[in-house]
Each structure stands twice: as C-alpha cells, then as structure tokens.
PDB file of C-alpha atoms in Angstrom:
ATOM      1  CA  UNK A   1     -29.466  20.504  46.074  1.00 88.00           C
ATOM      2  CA  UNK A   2     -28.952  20.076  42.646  1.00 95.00           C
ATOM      3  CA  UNK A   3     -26.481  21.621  41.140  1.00 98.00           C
ATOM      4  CA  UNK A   4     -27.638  21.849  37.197  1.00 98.00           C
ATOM      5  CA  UNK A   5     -31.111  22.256  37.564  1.00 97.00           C
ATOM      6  CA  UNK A   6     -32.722  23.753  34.600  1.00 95.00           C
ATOM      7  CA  UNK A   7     -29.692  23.914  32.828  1.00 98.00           C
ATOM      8  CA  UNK A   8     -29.453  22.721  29.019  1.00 98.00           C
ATOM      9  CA  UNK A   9     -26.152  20.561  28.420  1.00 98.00           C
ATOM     10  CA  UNK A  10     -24.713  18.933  25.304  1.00 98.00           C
ATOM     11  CA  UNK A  11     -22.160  15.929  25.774  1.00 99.00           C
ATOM     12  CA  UNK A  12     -20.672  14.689  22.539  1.00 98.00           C
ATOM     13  CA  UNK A  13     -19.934  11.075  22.305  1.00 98.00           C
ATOM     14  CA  UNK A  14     -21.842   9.991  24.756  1.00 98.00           C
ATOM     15  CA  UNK A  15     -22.660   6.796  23.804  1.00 98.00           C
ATOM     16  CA  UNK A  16     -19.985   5.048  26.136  1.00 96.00           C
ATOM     17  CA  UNK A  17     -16.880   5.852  28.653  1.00 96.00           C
ATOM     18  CA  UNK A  18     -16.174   9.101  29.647  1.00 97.00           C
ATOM     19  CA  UNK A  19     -19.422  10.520  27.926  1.00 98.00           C
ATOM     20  CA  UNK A  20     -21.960   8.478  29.089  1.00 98.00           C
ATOM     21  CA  UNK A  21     -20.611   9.055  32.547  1.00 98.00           C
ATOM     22  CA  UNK A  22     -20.931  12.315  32.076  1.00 98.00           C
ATOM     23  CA  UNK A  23     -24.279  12.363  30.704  1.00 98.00           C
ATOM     24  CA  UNK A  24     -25.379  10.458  33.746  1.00 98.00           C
ATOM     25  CA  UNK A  25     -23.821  12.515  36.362  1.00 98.00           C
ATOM     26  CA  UNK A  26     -25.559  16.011  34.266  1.00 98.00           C
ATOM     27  CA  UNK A  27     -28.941  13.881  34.611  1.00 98.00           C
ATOM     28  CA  UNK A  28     -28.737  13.211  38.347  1.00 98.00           C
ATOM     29  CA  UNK A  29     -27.803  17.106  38.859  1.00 98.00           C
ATOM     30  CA  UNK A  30     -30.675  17.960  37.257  1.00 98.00           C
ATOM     31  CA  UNK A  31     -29.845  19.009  33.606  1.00 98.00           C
ATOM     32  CA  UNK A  32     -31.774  19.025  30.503  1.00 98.00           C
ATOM     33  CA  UNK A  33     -28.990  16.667  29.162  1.00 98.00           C
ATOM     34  CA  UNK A  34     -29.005  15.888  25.174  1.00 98.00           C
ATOM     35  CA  UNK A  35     -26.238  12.580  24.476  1.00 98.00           C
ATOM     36  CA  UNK A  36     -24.862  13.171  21.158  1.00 98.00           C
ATOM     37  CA  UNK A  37     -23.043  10.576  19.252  1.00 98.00           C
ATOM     38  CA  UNK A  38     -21.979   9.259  15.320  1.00 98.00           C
ATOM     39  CA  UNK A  39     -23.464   5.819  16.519  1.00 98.00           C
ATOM     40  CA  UNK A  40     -26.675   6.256  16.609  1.00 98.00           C
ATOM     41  CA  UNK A  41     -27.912   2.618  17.978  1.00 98.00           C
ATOM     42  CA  UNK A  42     -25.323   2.705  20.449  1.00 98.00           C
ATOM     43  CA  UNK A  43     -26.528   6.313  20.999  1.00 98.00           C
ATOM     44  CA  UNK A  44     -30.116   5.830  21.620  1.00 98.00           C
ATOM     45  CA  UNK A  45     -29.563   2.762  24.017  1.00 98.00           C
ATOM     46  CA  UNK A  46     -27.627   5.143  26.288  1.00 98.00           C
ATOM     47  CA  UNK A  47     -30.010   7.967  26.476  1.00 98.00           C
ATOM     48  CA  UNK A  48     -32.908   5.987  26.815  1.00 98.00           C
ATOM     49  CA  UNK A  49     -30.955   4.073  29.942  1.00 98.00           C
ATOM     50  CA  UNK A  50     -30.010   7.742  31.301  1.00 98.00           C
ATOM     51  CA  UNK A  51     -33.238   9.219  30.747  1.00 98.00           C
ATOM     52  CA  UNK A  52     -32.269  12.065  28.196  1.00 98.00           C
ATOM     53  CA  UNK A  53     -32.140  13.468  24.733  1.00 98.00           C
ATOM     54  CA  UNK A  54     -30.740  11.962  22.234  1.00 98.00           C
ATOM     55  CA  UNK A  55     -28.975  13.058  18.494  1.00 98.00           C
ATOM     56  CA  UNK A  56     -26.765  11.915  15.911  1.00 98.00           C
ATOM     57  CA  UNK A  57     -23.720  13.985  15.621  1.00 98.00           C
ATOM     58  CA  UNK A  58     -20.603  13.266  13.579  1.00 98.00           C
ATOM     59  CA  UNK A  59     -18.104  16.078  15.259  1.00 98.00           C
ATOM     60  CA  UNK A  60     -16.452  16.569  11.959  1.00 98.00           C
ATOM     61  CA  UNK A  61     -19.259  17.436  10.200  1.00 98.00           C
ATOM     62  CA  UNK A  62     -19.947  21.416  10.086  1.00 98.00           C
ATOM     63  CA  UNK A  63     -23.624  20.096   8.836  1.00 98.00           C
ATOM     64  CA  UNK A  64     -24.190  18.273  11.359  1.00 98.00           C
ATOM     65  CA  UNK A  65     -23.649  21.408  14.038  1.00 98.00           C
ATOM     66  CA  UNK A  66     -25.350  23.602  11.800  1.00 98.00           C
ATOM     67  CA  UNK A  67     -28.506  21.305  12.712  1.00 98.00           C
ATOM     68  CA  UNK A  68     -27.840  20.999  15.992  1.00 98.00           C
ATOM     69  CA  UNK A  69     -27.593  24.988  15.805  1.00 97.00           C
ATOM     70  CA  UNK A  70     -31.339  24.752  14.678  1.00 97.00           C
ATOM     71  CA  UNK A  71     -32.123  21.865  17.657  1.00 97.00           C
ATOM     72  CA  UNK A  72     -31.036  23.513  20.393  1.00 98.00           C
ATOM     73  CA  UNK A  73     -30.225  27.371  19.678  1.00 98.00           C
ATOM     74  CA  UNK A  74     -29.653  28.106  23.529  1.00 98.00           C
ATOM     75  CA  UNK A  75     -27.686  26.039  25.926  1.00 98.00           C
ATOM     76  CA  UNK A  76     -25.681  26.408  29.041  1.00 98.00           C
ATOM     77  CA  UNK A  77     -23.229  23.846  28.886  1.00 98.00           C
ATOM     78  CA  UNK A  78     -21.191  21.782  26.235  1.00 99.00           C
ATOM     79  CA  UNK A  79     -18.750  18.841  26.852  1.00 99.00           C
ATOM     80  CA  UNK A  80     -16.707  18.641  23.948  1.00 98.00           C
ATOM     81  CA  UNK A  81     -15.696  14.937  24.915  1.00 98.00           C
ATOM     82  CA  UNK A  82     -15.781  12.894  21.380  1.00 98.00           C
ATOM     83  CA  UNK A  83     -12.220  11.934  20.326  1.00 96.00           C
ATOM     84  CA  UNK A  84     -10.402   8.891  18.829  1.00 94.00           C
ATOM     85  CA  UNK A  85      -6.795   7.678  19.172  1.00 90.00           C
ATOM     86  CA  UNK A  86      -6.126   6.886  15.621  1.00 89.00           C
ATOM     87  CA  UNK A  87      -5.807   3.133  16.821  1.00 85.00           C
ATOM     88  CA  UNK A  88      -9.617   1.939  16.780  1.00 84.00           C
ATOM     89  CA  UNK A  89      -9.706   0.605  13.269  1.00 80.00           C
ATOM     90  CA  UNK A  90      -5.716  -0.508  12.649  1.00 82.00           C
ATOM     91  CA  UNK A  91      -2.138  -0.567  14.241  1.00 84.00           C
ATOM     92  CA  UNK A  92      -0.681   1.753  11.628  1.00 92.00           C
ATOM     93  CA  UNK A  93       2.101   3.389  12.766  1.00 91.00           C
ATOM     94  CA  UNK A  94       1.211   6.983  14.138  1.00 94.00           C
ATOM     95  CA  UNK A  95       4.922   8.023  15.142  1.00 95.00           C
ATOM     96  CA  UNK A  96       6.937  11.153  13.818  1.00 96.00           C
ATOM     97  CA  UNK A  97       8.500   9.268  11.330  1.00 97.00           C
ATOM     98  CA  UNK A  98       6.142   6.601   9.928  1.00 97.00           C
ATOM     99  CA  UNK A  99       2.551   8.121  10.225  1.00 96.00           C
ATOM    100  CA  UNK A 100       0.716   8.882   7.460  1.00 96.00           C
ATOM    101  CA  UNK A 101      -0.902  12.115   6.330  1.00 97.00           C
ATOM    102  CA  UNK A 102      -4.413  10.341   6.333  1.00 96.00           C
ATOM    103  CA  UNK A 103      -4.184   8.865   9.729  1.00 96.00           C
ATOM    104  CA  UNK A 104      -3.141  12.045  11.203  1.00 97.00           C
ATOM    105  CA  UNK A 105      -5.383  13.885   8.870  1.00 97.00           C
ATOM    106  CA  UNK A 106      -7.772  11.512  10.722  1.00 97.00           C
ATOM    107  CA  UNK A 107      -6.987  11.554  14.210  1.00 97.00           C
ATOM    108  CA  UNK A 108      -6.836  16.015  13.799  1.00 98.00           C
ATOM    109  CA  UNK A 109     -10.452  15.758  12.055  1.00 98.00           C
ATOM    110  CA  UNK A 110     -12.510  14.756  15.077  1.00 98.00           C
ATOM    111  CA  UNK A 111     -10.387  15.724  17.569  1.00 98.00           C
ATOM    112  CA  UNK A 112      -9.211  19.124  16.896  1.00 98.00           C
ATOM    113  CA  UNK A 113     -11.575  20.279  14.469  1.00 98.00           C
ATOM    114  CA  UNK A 114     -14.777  18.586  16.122  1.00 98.00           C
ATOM    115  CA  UNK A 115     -13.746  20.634  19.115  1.00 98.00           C
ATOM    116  CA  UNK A 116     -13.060  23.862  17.203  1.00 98.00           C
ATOM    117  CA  UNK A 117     -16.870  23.488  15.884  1.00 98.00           C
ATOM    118  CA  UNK A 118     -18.239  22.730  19.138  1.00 98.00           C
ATOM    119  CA  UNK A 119     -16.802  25.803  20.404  1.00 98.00           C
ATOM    120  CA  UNK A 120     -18.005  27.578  17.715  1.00 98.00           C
ATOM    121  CA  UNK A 121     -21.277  26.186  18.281  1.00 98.00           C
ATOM    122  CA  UNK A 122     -21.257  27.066  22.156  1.00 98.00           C
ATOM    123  CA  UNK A 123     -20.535  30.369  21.780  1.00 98.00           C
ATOM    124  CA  UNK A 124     -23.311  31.226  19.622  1.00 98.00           C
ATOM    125  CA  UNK A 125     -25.841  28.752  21.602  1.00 98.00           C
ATOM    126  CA  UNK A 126     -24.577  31.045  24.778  1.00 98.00           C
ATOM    127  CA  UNK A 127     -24.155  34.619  23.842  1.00 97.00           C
ATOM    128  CA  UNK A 128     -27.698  35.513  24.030  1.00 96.00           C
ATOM    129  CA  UNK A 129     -27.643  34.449  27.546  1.00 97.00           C
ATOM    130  CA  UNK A 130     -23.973  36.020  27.482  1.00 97.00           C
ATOM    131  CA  UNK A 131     -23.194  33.427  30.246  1.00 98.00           C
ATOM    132  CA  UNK A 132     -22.202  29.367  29.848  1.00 98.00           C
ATOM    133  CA  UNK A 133     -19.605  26.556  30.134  1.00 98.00           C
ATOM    134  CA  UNK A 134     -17.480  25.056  27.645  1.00 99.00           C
ATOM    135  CA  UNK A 135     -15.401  21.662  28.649  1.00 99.00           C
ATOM    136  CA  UNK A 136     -13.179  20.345  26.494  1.00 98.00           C
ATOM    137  CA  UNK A 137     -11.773  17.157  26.722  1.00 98.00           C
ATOM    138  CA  UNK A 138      -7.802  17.081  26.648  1.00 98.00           C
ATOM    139  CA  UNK A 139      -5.777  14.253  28.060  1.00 96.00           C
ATOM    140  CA  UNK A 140      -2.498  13.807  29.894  1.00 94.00           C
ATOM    141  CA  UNK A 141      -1.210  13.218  26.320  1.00 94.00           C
ATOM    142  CA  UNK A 142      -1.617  16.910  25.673  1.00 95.00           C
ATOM    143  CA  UNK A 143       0.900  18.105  28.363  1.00 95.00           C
ATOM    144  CA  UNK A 144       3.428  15.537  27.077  1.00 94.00           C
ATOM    145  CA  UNK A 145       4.821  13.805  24.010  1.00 94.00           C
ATOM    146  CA  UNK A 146       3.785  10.341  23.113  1.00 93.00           C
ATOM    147  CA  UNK A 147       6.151   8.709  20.450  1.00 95.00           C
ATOM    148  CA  UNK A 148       3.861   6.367  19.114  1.00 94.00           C
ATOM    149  CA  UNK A 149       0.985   8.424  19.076  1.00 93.00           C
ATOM    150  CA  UNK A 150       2.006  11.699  17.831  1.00 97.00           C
ATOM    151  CA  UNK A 151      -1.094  12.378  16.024  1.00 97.00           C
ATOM    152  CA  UNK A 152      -3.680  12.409  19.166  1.00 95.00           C
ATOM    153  CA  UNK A 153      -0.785  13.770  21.260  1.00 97.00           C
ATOM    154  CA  UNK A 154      -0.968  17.013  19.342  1.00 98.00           C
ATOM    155  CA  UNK A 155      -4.477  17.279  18.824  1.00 98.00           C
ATOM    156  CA  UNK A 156      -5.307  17.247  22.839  1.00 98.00           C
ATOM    157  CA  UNK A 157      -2.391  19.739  23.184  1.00 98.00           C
ATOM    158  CA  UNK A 158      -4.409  21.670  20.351  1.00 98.00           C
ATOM    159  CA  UNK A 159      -7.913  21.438  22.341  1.00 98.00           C
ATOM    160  CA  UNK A 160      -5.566  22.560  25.570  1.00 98.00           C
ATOM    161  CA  UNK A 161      -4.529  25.749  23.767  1.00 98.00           C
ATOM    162  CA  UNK A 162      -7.814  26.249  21.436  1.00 98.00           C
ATOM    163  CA  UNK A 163      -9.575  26.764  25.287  1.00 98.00           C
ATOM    164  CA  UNK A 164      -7.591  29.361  26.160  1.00 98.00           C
ATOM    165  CA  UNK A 165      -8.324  31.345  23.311  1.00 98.00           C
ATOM    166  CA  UNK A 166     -11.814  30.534  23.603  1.00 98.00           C
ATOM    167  CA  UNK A 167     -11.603  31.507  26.823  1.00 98.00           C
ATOM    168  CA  UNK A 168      -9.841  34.801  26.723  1.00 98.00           C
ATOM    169  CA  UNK A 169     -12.311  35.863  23.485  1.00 98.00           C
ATOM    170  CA  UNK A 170     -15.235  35.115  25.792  1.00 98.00           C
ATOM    171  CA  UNK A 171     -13.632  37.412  28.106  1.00 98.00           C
ATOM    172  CA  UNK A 172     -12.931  40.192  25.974  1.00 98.00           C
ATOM    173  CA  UNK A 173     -16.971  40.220  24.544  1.00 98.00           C
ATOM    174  CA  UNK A 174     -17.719  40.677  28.482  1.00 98.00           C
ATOM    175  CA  UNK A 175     -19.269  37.293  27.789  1.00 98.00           C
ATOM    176  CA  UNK A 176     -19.319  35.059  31.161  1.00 98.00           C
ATOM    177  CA  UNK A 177     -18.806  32.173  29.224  1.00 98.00           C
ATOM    178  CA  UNK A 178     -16.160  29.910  30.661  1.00 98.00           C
ATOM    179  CA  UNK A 179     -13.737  27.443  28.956  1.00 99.00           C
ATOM    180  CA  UNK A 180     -11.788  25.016  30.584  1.00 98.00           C
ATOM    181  CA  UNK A 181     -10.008  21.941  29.772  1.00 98.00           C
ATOM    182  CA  UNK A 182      -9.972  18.557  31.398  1.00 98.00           C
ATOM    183  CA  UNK A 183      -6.813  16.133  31.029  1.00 98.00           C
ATOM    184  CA  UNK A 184      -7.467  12.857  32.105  1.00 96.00           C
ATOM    185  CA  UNK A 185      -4.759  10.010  31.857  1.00 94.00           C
ATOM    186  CA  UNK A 186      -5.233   6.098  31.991  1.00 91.00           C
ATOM    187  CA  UNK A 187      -9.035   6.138  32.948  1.00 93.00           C
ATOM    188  CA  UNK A 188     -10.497   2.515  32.596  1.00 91.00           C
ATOM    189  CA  UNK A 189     -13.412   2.733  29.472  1.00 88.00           C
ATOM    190  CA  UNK A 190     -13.966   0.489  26.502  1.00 82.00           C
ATOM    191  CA  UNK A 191     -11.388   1.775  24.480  1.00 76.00           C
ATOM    192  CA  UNK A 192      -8.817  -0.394  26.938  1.00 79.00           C
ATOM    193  CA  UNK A 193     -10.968  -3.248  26.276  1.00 79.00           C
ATOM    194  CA  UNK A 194      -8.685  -4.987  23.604  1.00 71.00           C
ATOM    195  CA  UNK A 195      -5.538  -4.716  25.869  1.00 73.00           C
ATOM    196  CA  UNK A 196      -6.914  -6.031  28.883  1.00 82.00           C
ATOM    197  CA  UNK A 197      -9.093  -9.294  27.728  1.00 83.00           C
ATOM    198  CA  UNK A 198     -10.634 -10.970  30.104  1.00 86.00           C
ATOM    199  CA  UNK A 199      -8.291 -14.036  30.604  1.00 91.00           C
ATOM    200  CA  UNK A 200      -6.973 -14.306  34.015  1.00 91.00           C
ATOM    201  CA  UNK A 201      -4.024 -12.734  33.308  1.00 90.00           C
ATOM    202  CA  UNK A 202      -6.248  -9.119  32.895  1.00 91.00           C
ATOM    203  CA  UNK A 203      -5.780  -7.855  36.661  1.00 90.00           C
ATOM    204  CA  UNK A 204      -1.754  -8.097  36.356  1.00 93.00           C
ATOM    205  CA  UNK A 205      -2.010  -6.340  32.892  1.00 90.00           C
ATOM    206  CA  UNK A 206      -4.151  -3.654  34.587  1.00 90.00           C
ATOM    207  CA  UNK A 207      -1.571  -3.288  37.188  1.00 91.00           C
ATOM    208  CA  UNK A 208       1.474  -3.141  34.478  1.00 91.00           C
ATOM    209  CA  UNK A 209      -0.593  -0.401  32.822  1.00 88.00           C
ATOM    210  CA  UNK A 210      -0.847   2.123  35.824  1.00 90.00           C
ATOM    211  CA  UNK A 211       2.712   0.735  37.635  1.00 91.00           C
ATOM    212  CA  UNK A 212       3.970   3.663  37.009  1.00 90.00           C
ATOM    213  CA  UNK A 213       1.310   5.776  38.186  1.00 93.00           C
ATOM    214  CA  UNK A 214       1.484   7.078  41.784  1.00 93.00           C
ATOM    215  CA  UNK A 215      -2.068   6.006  43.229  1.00 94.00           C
ATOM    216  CA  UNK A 216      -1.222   2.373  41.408  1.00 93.00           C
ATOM    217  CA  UNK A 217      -4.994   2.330  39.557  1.00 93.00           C
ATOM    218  CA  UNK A 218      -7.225   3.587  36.719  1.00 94.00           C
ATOM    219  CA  UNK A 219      -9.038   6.568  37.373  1.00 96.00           C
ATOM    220  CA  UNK A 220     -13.106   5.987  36.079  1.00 97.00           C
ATOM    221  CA  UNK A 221     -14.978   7.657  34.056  1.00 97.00           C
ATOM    222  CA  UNK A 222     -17.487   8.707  37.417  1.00 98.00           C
ATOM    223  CA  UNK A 223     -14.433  10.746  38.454  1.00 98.00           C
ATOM    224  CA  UNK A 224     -13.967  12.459  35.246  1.00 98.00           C
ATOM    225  CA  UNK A 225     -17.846  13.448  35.571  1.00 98.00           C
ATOM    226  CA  UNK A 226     -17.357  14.809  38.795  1.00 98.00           C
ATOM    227  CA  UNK A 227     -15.114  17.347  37.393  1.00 98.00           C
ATOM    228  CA  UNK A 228     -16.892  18.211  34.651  1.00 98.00           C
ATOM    229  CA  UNK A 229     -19.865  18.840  37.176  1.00 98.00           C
ATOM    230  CA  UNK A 230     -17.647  21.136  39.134  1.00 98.00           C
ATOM    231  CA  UNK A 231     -16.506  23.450  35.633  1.00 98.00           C
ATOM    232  CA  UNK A 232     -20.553  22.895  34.349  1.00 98.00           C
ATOM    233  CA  UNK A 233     -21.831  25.050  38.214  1.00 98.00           C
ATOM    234  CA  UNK A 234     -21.854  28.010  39.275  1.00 97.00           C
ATOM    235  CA  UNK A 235     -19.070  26.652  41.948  1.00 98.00           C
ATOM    236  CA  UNK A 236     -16.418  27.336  39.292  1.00 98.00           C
ATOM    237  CA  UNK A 237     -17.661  30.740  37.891  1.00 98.00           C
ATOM    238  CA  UNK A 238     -14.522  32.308  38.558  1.00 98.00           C
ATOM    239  CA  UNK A 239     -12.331  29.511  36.610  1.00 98.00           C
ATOM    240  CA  UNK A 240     -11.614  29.707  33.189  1.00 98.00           C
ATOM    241  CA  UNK A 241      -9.183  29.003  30.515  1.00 98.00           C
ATOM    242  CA  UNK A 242      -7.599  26.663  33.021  1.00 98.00           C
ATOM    243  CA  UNK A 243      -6.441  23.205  32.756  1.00 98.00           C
ATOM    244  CA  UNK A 244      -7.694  20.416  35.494  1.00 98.00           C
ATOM    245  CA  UNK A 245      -5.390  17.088  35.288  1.00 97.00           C
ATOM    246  CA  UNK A 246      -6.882  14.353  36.518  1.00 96.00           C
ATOM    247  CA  UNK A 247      -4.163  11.394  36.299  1.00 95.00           C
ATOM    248  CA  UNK A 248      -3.415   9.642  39.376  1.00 95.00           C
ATOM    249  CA  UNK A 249      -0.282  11.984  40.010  1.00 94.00           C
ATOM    250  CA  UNK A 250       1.556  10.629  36.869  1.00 92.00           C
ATOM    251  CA  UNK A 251       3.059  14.313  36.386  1.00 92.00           C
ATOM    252  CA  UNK A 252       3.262  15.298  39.956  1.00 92.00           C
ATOM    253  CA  UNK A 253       7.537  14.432  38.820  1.00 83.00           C
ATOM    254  CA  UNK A 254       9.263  11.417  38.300  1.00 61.00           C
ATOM    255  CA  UNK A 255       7.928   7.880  38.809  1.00 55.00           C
ATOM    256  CA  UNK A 256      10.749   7.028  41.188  1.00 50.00           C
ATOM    257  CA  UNK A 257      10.037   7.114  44.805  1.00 50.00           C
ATOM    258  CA  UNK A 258      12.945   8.801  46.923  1.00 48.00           C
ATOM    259  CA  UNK A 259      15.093   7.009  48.398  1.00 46.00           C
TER     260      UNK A 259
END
C-alpha cells in the first residue's frame, strides 16, 4: 500500500543527494512529487529520470515562492531540503574569528531564510486543507558546534528551532499541520565528492571520515528518504515539532568504547 498516494509534495533541491532521493522515494509512494531546484538543467534531468514535476526555484528568492504560490496553491507536503555549506565555491575561512560577513551572510541566505520562506509558503499552501507536513532539513551540525564552519552550524540550529515555532503556531490555529526536523550527519552525496577522489586511496579516506562514528559508515541519502516518508504519512500524525537524528550514533556519547 502506498503510503502518499494522491498527495502533492514539494522537495527543494532536488536535483542531486539527499533531494533527489527523496523525490524518488515520494514517487514510488505514490505522490504528486514536484523537484525544485536553482539548476535548472541539472533539475530537469532528475525529474524527467524520476518521473515528476519539475521547477526552478532559487530558495532565497521571495519571487520565486511567490510563483510557486501561484503553481501549486495547495499541497500536502514540503521538504525544505536545499542548503549549502559555505564551502562549494572557495575555502574561505568560515570560523568565529576569520569569517566574513558575506560568506555568512551567504551561507544564512539559503539556509535559514530559504527555509523560513518555505515555511511560509507551506502554511499558506496547507491551511485551506488545515492539515499537512513540513520537513526541514537540519543536520547533526545543528545540535553541535563546528569550529570551522560556524556559519552553516548556526543556520541548521536556526531551521531546528524555526520548526518548533512553526510547529507550535500550527498548533495553536488548530491547524494539523506538522513540522519536524531531520538531522542527518556524514551521509555519502556529491557534496563529499572533492574529499574522497577516486584514487585508490578513497575507501581508507571514507573510513577516516566516519572512524569516529559508531556504525563505522556513511549513512545514504535512501535512508534519509525513508524518514522523510515516515514524517510525510499519516504514520507520524501525532509527531511534531520534533527532531529525528539520523547519524550513525555519533551523539549517542563519546566516541570511546568502554573499557
């Protein structure tokens, strides 16, 4: 039995990773799914592999979910899954003391504020219906701090709080609208790519990455969807403004095994 059927979904960044996983596993459930992305070629190809709908959408731009308003006024479900480290285009510093205010400027623009206008978004799409899921993408990175990338550290702890709220004003409209975060850690998409290589050195870098990771691996972007299956169903109706971490058992405690 399908567990989306008939159900209209919105994934942003969808193109690759974690999106396009997602996209797929909404497809196979039996969504009307609609793959979003700012790279539209890259976009396209995706959706036309998955079978789905397909628009450009730059998260940051309040234009560009004002059309998507007009697109697609009702829908159940949006995955608020577009982000960026900060580190795609350079290796400027992004710690406390050396970041600058345009990199984190940056980094804040289409991760917290593309979420806050997806949420915004959702919540009008939904209210008619007065019923719906919002998922937003956090990360391990939002439940700790990262030295070296302070910037996207705070903006996932941002979306983790932002969530609540959403969730909690949901609640107080007697809206059953549900928002929930997801906080993955190291899970193995493109954007690891340029660390790995593929020299023959790439499986012992893989294994330095997670060594200090419990379950010694990646997690993959199919696991990821699965969750976001779970908060997009009925089966988690009574769930929200919670937080699902999804990282191997990295913060279970310490990385030292007992003696």
């Amino acid at each position: 039995m399908q567990k989306l059927k008939n159900m209209r979904c919105v994934v942003t960044g969808g193109a690759q990773g974690i999106g396009y996983a997602v996209c797929a596993a909404f497809k196979a459930e039996g969504a009307a799914v609609l793959l979003t992305d700012i790279d539209e070629a890259k976009g396209r190809a995706a959706a036309t592999k998955i079978g789905c709908d397909f628009a450009v959408l730059d998260v940051r731009e309040e234009g560009d979910w004002a059309a998507l308003e007009q697109s697609w006024p009702q829908i159940d479900v949006l995955v608020n899954n577009a982000g960026i480290t900060g580190f795609e285009e350079s290796a400027n510093p992004h710690d406390p003391e050396n970041a600058s205010l345009a990199d984190w400027r940056a980094v804040h623009a289409v991760n917290t504020d593309g979420t806050f206008l997806g949420c915004r978004y959702a919540l009008r799409a939904m209210k008619a219906a007065a019923r719906g899921s919002i998922i937003n993408m956090s990360s391990r990175s939002g439940l700790v701090g990262i030295p070296g990338a302070s910037a996207y550290a705070a903006s996932k702890a941002a979306i983790r709080n932002h969530s609540k709220s959403v969730a909690l004003y949901a609640a107080q409209n007697d809206w059953q609208i549900r928002c929930n975060s997801i906080h993955p850690a190291a899970i193995l998409t493109p954007i690891w790519e340029p660390m790995l290589g593929d020299g023959p050195d790439r499986d012992a870098k893989m294994a330095a990455l997670v060594a200090d990771t419990p379950l010694k691996r990646f997690g993959t972007p199919e696991e990821v969807a699965a969750i976001c299956v779970f908060l997009a169903s009925d089966d988690s109706a009574y769930m929200t403004g919670a937080e699902l971490t999804l990282d191997g058992g990295l913060l279970a405690g310490s990385a030292a095994s007992p003696g």
